[in-house]
């Protein structure tokens, strides 16, 4: 294990811990200051903004040469421009609607990326206290317990998690895909936080997760955690996971689910 990567992970653990405490302890005040972004259902609270400031300030103090991509504040170019520059990818509250309603399924997600590859990541649920971590090539863990992904299963016995866009028309098309998938799988779950969905696959709490249209901060840390647990994480037709599709499943299930989603029209969503 690289000492440098371990240091990145420890910094991420520390800063997500501070941010998690902030969002949990200030919720009652923070949800009185709510704005919207891409649509009337896409919300951002005062806690999202405060937690992002806390983490960004902490990263810049500890590693002033690094770049940062934050959901709320965008790009912070780093002072270093060489090929090995670290870029941090931050979601201060993944699952803000859950946070707004007091549903204990939201997370602070922070990943470190080098040369376009995520090398360390932390996803922290401030309510449950669960902390998911991974270093590329060194496995994934929840609170020190090694994660090994879901059990082997066929699609008919698979519990599949997904998510929906904020745009109402796109959501309607996504519902058509879910309606087609539902009779083919054990059941569908929609928890409302992509980072935690990916961690759920890593831990075997669900057998697979897919979603289209999500951003790097939604899946950077969680995607690494799932991959390091032995889960296959990719996009459409072998492309890397990204806005076109993030699909995470055990290798034995991945191909069947991928092809089924294409047959159901996921590319038109």
Short mmCIF file of C-alpha atoms in Angstrom, two decimals:
data_model
loop_
_atom_site.label_atom_id
_atom_site.label_comp_id
_atom_site.label_asym_id
_atom_site.label_seq_id
_atom_site.Cartn_x
_atom_site.Cartn_y
_atom_site.Cartn_z
CA UNK A 1 0.00 0.00 0.00
CA UNK A 2 1.33 3.38 -1.00
CA UNK A 3 2.04 5.62 1.98
CA UNK A 4 0.99 8.59 -0.16
CA UNK A 5 -2.41 7.05 -0.91
CA UNK A 6 -2.87 6.19 2.74
CA UNK A 7 -2.22 9.82 3.62
CA UNK A 8 -4.83 10.93 1.10
CA UNK A 9 -7.31 8.49 2.57
CA UNK A 10 -6.64 9.63 6.13
CA UNK A 11 -7.16 13.26 5.12
CA UNK A 12 -10.45 12.33 3.46
CA UNK A 13 -11.58 10.39 6.53
CA UNK A 14 -10.80 13.36 8.77
CA UNK A 15 -12.51 15.98 6.60
CA UNK A 16 -15.63 13.91 5.91
CA UNK A 17 -15.85 13.34 9.64
CA UNK A 18 -15.84 17.07 10.31
CA UNK A 19 -18.31 17.73 7.51
CA UNK A 20 -20.55 14.88 8.63
CA UNK A 21 -20.75 16.28 12.13
CA UNK A 22 -21.58 19.71 10.74
CA UNK A 23 -24.43 18.53 8.49
CA UNK A 24 -25.89 16.25 11.15
CA UNK A 25 -25.77 18.77 13.99
CA UNK A 26 -26.98 21.78 12.00
CA UNK A 27 -29.79 20.09 10.10
CA UNK A 28 -32.71 21.77 11.89
CA UNK A 29 -31.30 25.22 11.09
CA UNK A 30 -29.86 24.39 7.70
CA UNK A 31 -33.09 23.15 6.14
CA UNK A 32 -34.72 26.53 6.71
CA UNK A 33 -32.37 27.94 4.06
CA UNK A 34 -33.11 25.97 0.90
CA UNK A 35 -32.43 26.94 -2.71
CA UNK A 36 -33.03 25.07 -5.96
CA UNK A 37 -30.66 24.29 -8.82
CA UNK A 38 -31.56 22.46 -12.03
CA UNK A 39 -35.28 22.17 -11.20
CA UNK A 40 -37.77 22.87 -8.43
CA UNK A 41 -37.07 19.41 -6.99
CA UNK A 42 -33.25 19.73 -7.10
CA UNK A 43 -32.51 21.33 -3.75
CA UNK A 44 -29.44 22.66 -1.96
CA UNK A 45 -29.39 23.58 1.72
CA UNK A 46 -27.24 25.87 3.80
CA UNK A 47 -25.57 22.74 5.16
CA UNK A 48 -24.50 21.62 1.65
CA UNK A 49 -22.74 24.94 1.18
CA UNK A 50 -21.22 25.07 4.68
CA UNK A 51 -19.95 21.48 4.50
CA UNK A 52 -18.40 22.11 1.11
CA UNK A 53 -16.62 25.21 2.40
CA UNK A 54 -15.31 23.25 5.37
CA UNK A 55 -13.88 20.44 3.21
CA UNK A 56 -12.48 22.75 0.52
CA UNK A 57 -10.80 24.94 3.11
CA UNK A 58 -9.37 21.86 4.82
CA UNK A 59 -8.01 20.46 1.56
CA UNK A 60 -6.45 23.76 0.53
CA UNK A 61 -4.83 24.14 3.95
CA UNK A 62 -3.40 20.61 3.93
CA UNK A 63 -2.56 20.34 0.21
CA UNK A 64 -2.59 23.78 -1.45
CA UNK A 65 -1.34 22.45 -4.78
CA UNK A 66 -4.27 20.08 -5.32
CA UNK A 67 -7.29 20.71 -7.53
CA UNK A 68 -10.84 20.30 -6.25
CA UNK A 69 -14.17 19.64 -7.97
CA UNK A 70 -17.08 20.36 -5.63
CA UNK A 71 -20.75 19.89 -6.39
CA UNK A 72 -21.72 23.30 -5.07
CA UNK A 73 -18.66 25.45 -5.82
CA UNK A 74 -17.36 23.87 -9.01
CA UNK A 75 -13.71 23.72 -10.04
CA UNK A 76 -10.85 24.95 -7.86
CA UNK A 77 -7.73 24.68 -10.08
CA UNK A 78 -4.67 23.49 -8.23
CA UNK A 79 -1.39 25.36 -8.07
CA UNK A 80 0.44 22.26 -9.32
CA UNK A 81 -0.05 21.38 -12.97
CA UNK A 82 2.13 18.30 -13.40
CA UNK A 83 0.77 14.94 -14.42
CA UNK A 84 0.62 13.67 -10.87
CA UNK A 85 -1.58 16.44 -9.49
CA UNK A 86 -4.32 15.22 -7.17
CA UNK A 87 -7.88 16.32 -7.88
CA UNK A 88 -10.43 15.91 -5.09
CA UNK A 89 -14.05 15.20 -6.02
CA UNK A 90 -16.52 16.24 -3.34
CA UNK A 91 -20.22 15.84 -2.68
CA UNK A 92 -20.93 17.54 0.66
CA UNK A 93 -24.36 15.94 1.00
CA UNK A 94 -25.25 13.15 -1.40
CA UNK A 95 -28.97 12.67 -0.88
CA UNK A 96 -29.96 16.24 -0.06
CA UNK A 97 -33.69 15.52 -0.44
CA UNK A 98 -33.35 12.74 2.13
CA UNK A 99 -31.50 15.19 4.35
CA UNK A 100 -34.24 17.78 3.92
CA UNK A 101 -36.92 15.30 5.01
CA UNK A 102 -34.91 13.75 7.84
CA UNK A 103 -34.48 10.39 6.10
CA UNK A 104 -31.20 8.94 7.47
CA UNK A 105 -29.85 7.97 4.05
CA UNK A 106 -27.40 10.66 3.01
CA UNK A 107 -23.64 10.89 2.89
CA UNK A 108 -20.53 13.01 2.61
CA UNK A 109 -18.50 11.67 -0.31
CA UNK A 110 -14.87 12.56 -1.04
CA UNK A 111 -12.52 10.97 -3.56
CA UNK A 112 -8.94 11.64 -4.65
CA UNK A 113 -8.16 11.31 -8.34
CA UNK A 114 -4.75 11.19 -10.05
CA UNK A 115 -4.39 11.36 -13.83
CA UNK A 116 -8.12 10.77 -14.25
CA UNK A 117 -8.18 7.66 -12.04
CA UNK A 118 -9.79 7.63 -8.61
CA UNK A 119 -7.21 6.28 -6.17
CA UNK A 120 -8.81 6.79 -2.75
CA UNK A 121 -12.34 7.42 -1.54
CA UNK A 122 -14.51 7.83 1.53
CA UNK A 123 -18.30 7.73 1.83
CA UNK A 124 -19.62 8.59 5.29
CA UNK A 125 -23.21 8.36 6.54
CA UNK A 126 -23.35 10.97 9.33
CA UNK A 127 -26.48 9.48 10.90
CA UNK A 128 -25.56 5.79 11.08
CA UNK A 129 -21.86 6.55 11.57
CA UNK A 130 -20.90 4.07 8.84
CA UNK A 131 -17.68 4.95 7.02
CA UNK A 132 -16.84 3.24 3.74
CA UNK A 133 -13.26 3.52 2.48
CA UNK A 134 -11.10 2.28 -0.35
CA UNK A 135 -7.63 2.66 -1.80
CA UNK A 136 -7.10 1.46 -5.36
CA UNK A 137 -5.53 -1.98 -5.25
CA UNK A 138 -5.94 -2.34 -1.47
CA UNK A 139 -9.58 -3.35 -1.06
CA UNK A 140 -12.70 -1.72 0.32
CA UNK A 141 -13.86 -1.56 3.93
CA UNK A 142 -16.73 -0.48 6.12
CA UNK A 143 -15.51 0.50 9.56
CA UNK A 144 -12.51 -1.80 9.16
CA UNK A 145 -14.51 -4.78 7.83
CA UNK A 146 -13.41 -5.99 4.39
CA UNK A 147 -16.16 -5.77 1.78
CA UNK A 148 -16.51 -8.51 -0.82
CA UNK A 149 -19.56 -7.51 -2.84
CA UNK A 150 -22.91 -9.26 -3.31
CA UNK A 151 -23.40 -12.98 -3.50
CA UNK A 152 -23.62 -14.59 -6.90
CA UNK A 153 -27.15 -14.44 -8.24
CA UNK A 154 -29.14 -14.37 -11.45
CA UNK A 155 -31.24 -11.42 -12.51
CA UNK A 156 -34.49 -13.08 -11.42
CA UNK A 157 -33.19 -13.17 -7.84
CA UNK A 158 -31.41 -9.81 -7.87
CA UNK A 159 -32.34 -6.84 -5.69
CA UNK A 160 -31.54 -3.82 -7.88
CA UNK A 161 -31.13 -0.23 -6.69
CA UNK A 162 -31.57 2.77 -8.96
CA UNK A 163 -32.22 6.50 -8.93
CA UNK A 164 -34.13 9.10 -10.89
CA UNK A 165 -33.35 12.45 -12.48
CA UNK A 166 -34.78 15.77 -11.31
CA UNK A 167 -36.22 16.60 -14.74
CA UNK A 168 -39.84 15.40 -14.80
CA UNK A 169 -39.89 14.28 -18.43
CA UNK A 170 -36.69 12.32 -18.05
CA UNK A 171 -38.01 10.78 -14.85
CA UNK A 172 -41.06 9.53 -16.71
CA UNK A 173 -38.82 7.73 -19.22
CA UNK A 174 -36.77 6.26 -16.38
CA UNK A 175 -39.98 4.95 -14.85
CA UNK A 176 -40.70 3.06 -18.06
CA UNK A 177 -37.33 1.29 -17.79
CA UNK A 178 -38.02 0.40 -14.16
CA UNK A 179 -41.47 -0.89 -15.08
CA UNK A 180 -39.88 -3.21 -17.62
CA UNK A 181 -37.16 -4.37 -15.23
CA UNK A 182 -39.41 -4.97 -12.22
CA UNK A 183 -40.96 -8.26 -13.47
CA UNK A 184 -37.48 -9.58 -14.35
CA UNK A 185 -35.77 -8.98 -10.99
CA UNK A 186 -36.43 -9.88 -7.36
CA UNK A 187 -37.33 -6.26 -6.63
CA UNK A 188 -36.27 -2.63 -7.07
CA UNK A 189 -35.02 -0.21 -4.42
CA UNK A 190 -34.68 3.58 -4.65
CA UNK A 191 -32.78 4.94 -1.64
CA UNK A 192 -31.93 8.41 -2.93
CA UNK A 193 -28.14 8.63 -2.52
CA UNK A 194 -25.95 7.27 -5.30
CA UNK A 195 -22.78 7.07 -3.20
CA UNK A 196 -24.53 4.94 -0.59
CA UNK A 197 -26.16 2.82 -3.30
CA UNK A 198 -22.70 1.93 -4.62
CA UNK A 199 -21.52 1.14 -1.10
CA UNK A 200 -24.60 -1.04 -0.65
CA UNK A 201 -23.52 -3.12 -3.66
CA UNK A 202 -20.00 -3.32 -2.23
CA UNK A 203 -21.44 -4.66 1.02
CA UNK A 204 -23.98 -6.97 -0.59
CA UNK A 205 -27.01 -5.12 0.78
CA UNK A 206 -28.25 -4.99 -2.82
CA UNK A 207 -27.12 -7.05 -5.78
CA UNK A 208 -26.77 -4.24 -8.31
CA UNK A 209 -27.21 -0.53 -8.89
CA UNK A 210 -27.69 1.48 -12.04
CA UNK A 211 -28.39 5.11 -12.81
CA UNK A 212 -28.08 7.40 -15.80
CA UNK A 213 -27.23 11.10 -15.71
CA UNK A 214 -25.31 11.29 -12.43
CA UNK A 215 -22.26 13.48 -11.89
CA UNK A 216 -18.65 12.59 -10.97
CA UNK A 217 -19.15 13.61 -7.34
CA UNK A 218 -22.07 11.18 -7.09
CA UNK A 219 -20.06 8.10 -8.00
CA UNK A 220 -16.31 8.81 -7.69
CA UNK A 221 -15.77 7.53 -4.15
CA UNK A 222 -18.61 5.00 -4.14
CA UNK A 223 -17.54 3.59 -7.49
CA UNK A 224 -14.02 2.92 -6.23
CA UNK A 225 -15.39 1.31 -3.06
CA UNK A 226 -17.61 -0.99 -5.11
CA UNK A 227 -14.83 -1.88 -7.55
CA UNK A 228 -12.40 -2.66 -4.73
CA UNK A 229 -15.03 -4.98 -3.24
CA UNK A 230 -14.93 -7.04 -6.44
CA UNK A 231 -17.94 -5.42 -8.10
CA UNK A 232 -17.81 -4.59 -11.79
CA UNK A 233 -18.45 -0.87 -12.25
CA UNK A 234 -18.77 0.45 -15.80
CA UNK A 235 -20.95 2.33 -18.26
CA UNK A 236 -22.61 1.50 -21.56
CA UNK A 237 -20.95 -0.97 -23.92
CA UNK A 238 -17.77 -1.22 -21.86
CA UNK A 239 -17.22 2.52 -21.48
CA UNK A 240 -16.14 3.87 -18.08
CA UNK A 241 -18.92 4.70 -15.65
CA UNK A 242 -20.18 8.23 -16.19
CA UNK A 243 -23.16 10.37 -17.15
CA UNK A 244 -24.32 7.90 -19.80
CA UNK A 245 -24.60 5.12 -17.23
CA UNK A 246 -23.21 3.92 -13.94
CA UNK A 247 -23.83 0.20 -13.54
CA UNK A 248 -22.44 -1.77 -10.60
CA UNK A 249 -23.02 -5.49 -10.17
CA UNK A 250 -21.23 -8.74 -9.49
CA UNK A 251 -19.32 -9.79 -12.62
CA UNK A 252 -21.67 -12.76 -13.11
CA UNK A 253 -24.73 -10.50 -13.17
CA UNK A 254 -23.31 -7.43 -14.89
CA UNK A 255 -23.62 -8.53 -18.52
CA UNK A 256 -27.18 -9.79 -18.21
CA UNK A 257 -28.35 -6.63 -16.43
CA UNK A 258 -26.47 -4.37 -18.86
CA UNK A 259 -28.05 -6.03 -21.90
CA UNK A 260 -31.49 -6.06 -20.29
CA UNK A 261 -31.29 -2.32 -19.57
CA UNK A 262 -30.36 -1.66 -23.21
CA UNK A 263 -33.33 -3.76 -24.39
CA UNK A 264 -35.57 -1.75 -22.08
CA UNK A 265 -34.39 1.53 -23.62
CA UNK A 266 -31.89 2.88 -21.08
CA UNK A 267 -29.99 4.63 -23.88
CA UNK A 268 -33.07 6.78 -24.62
CA UNK A 269 -33.52 7.88 -21.00
#
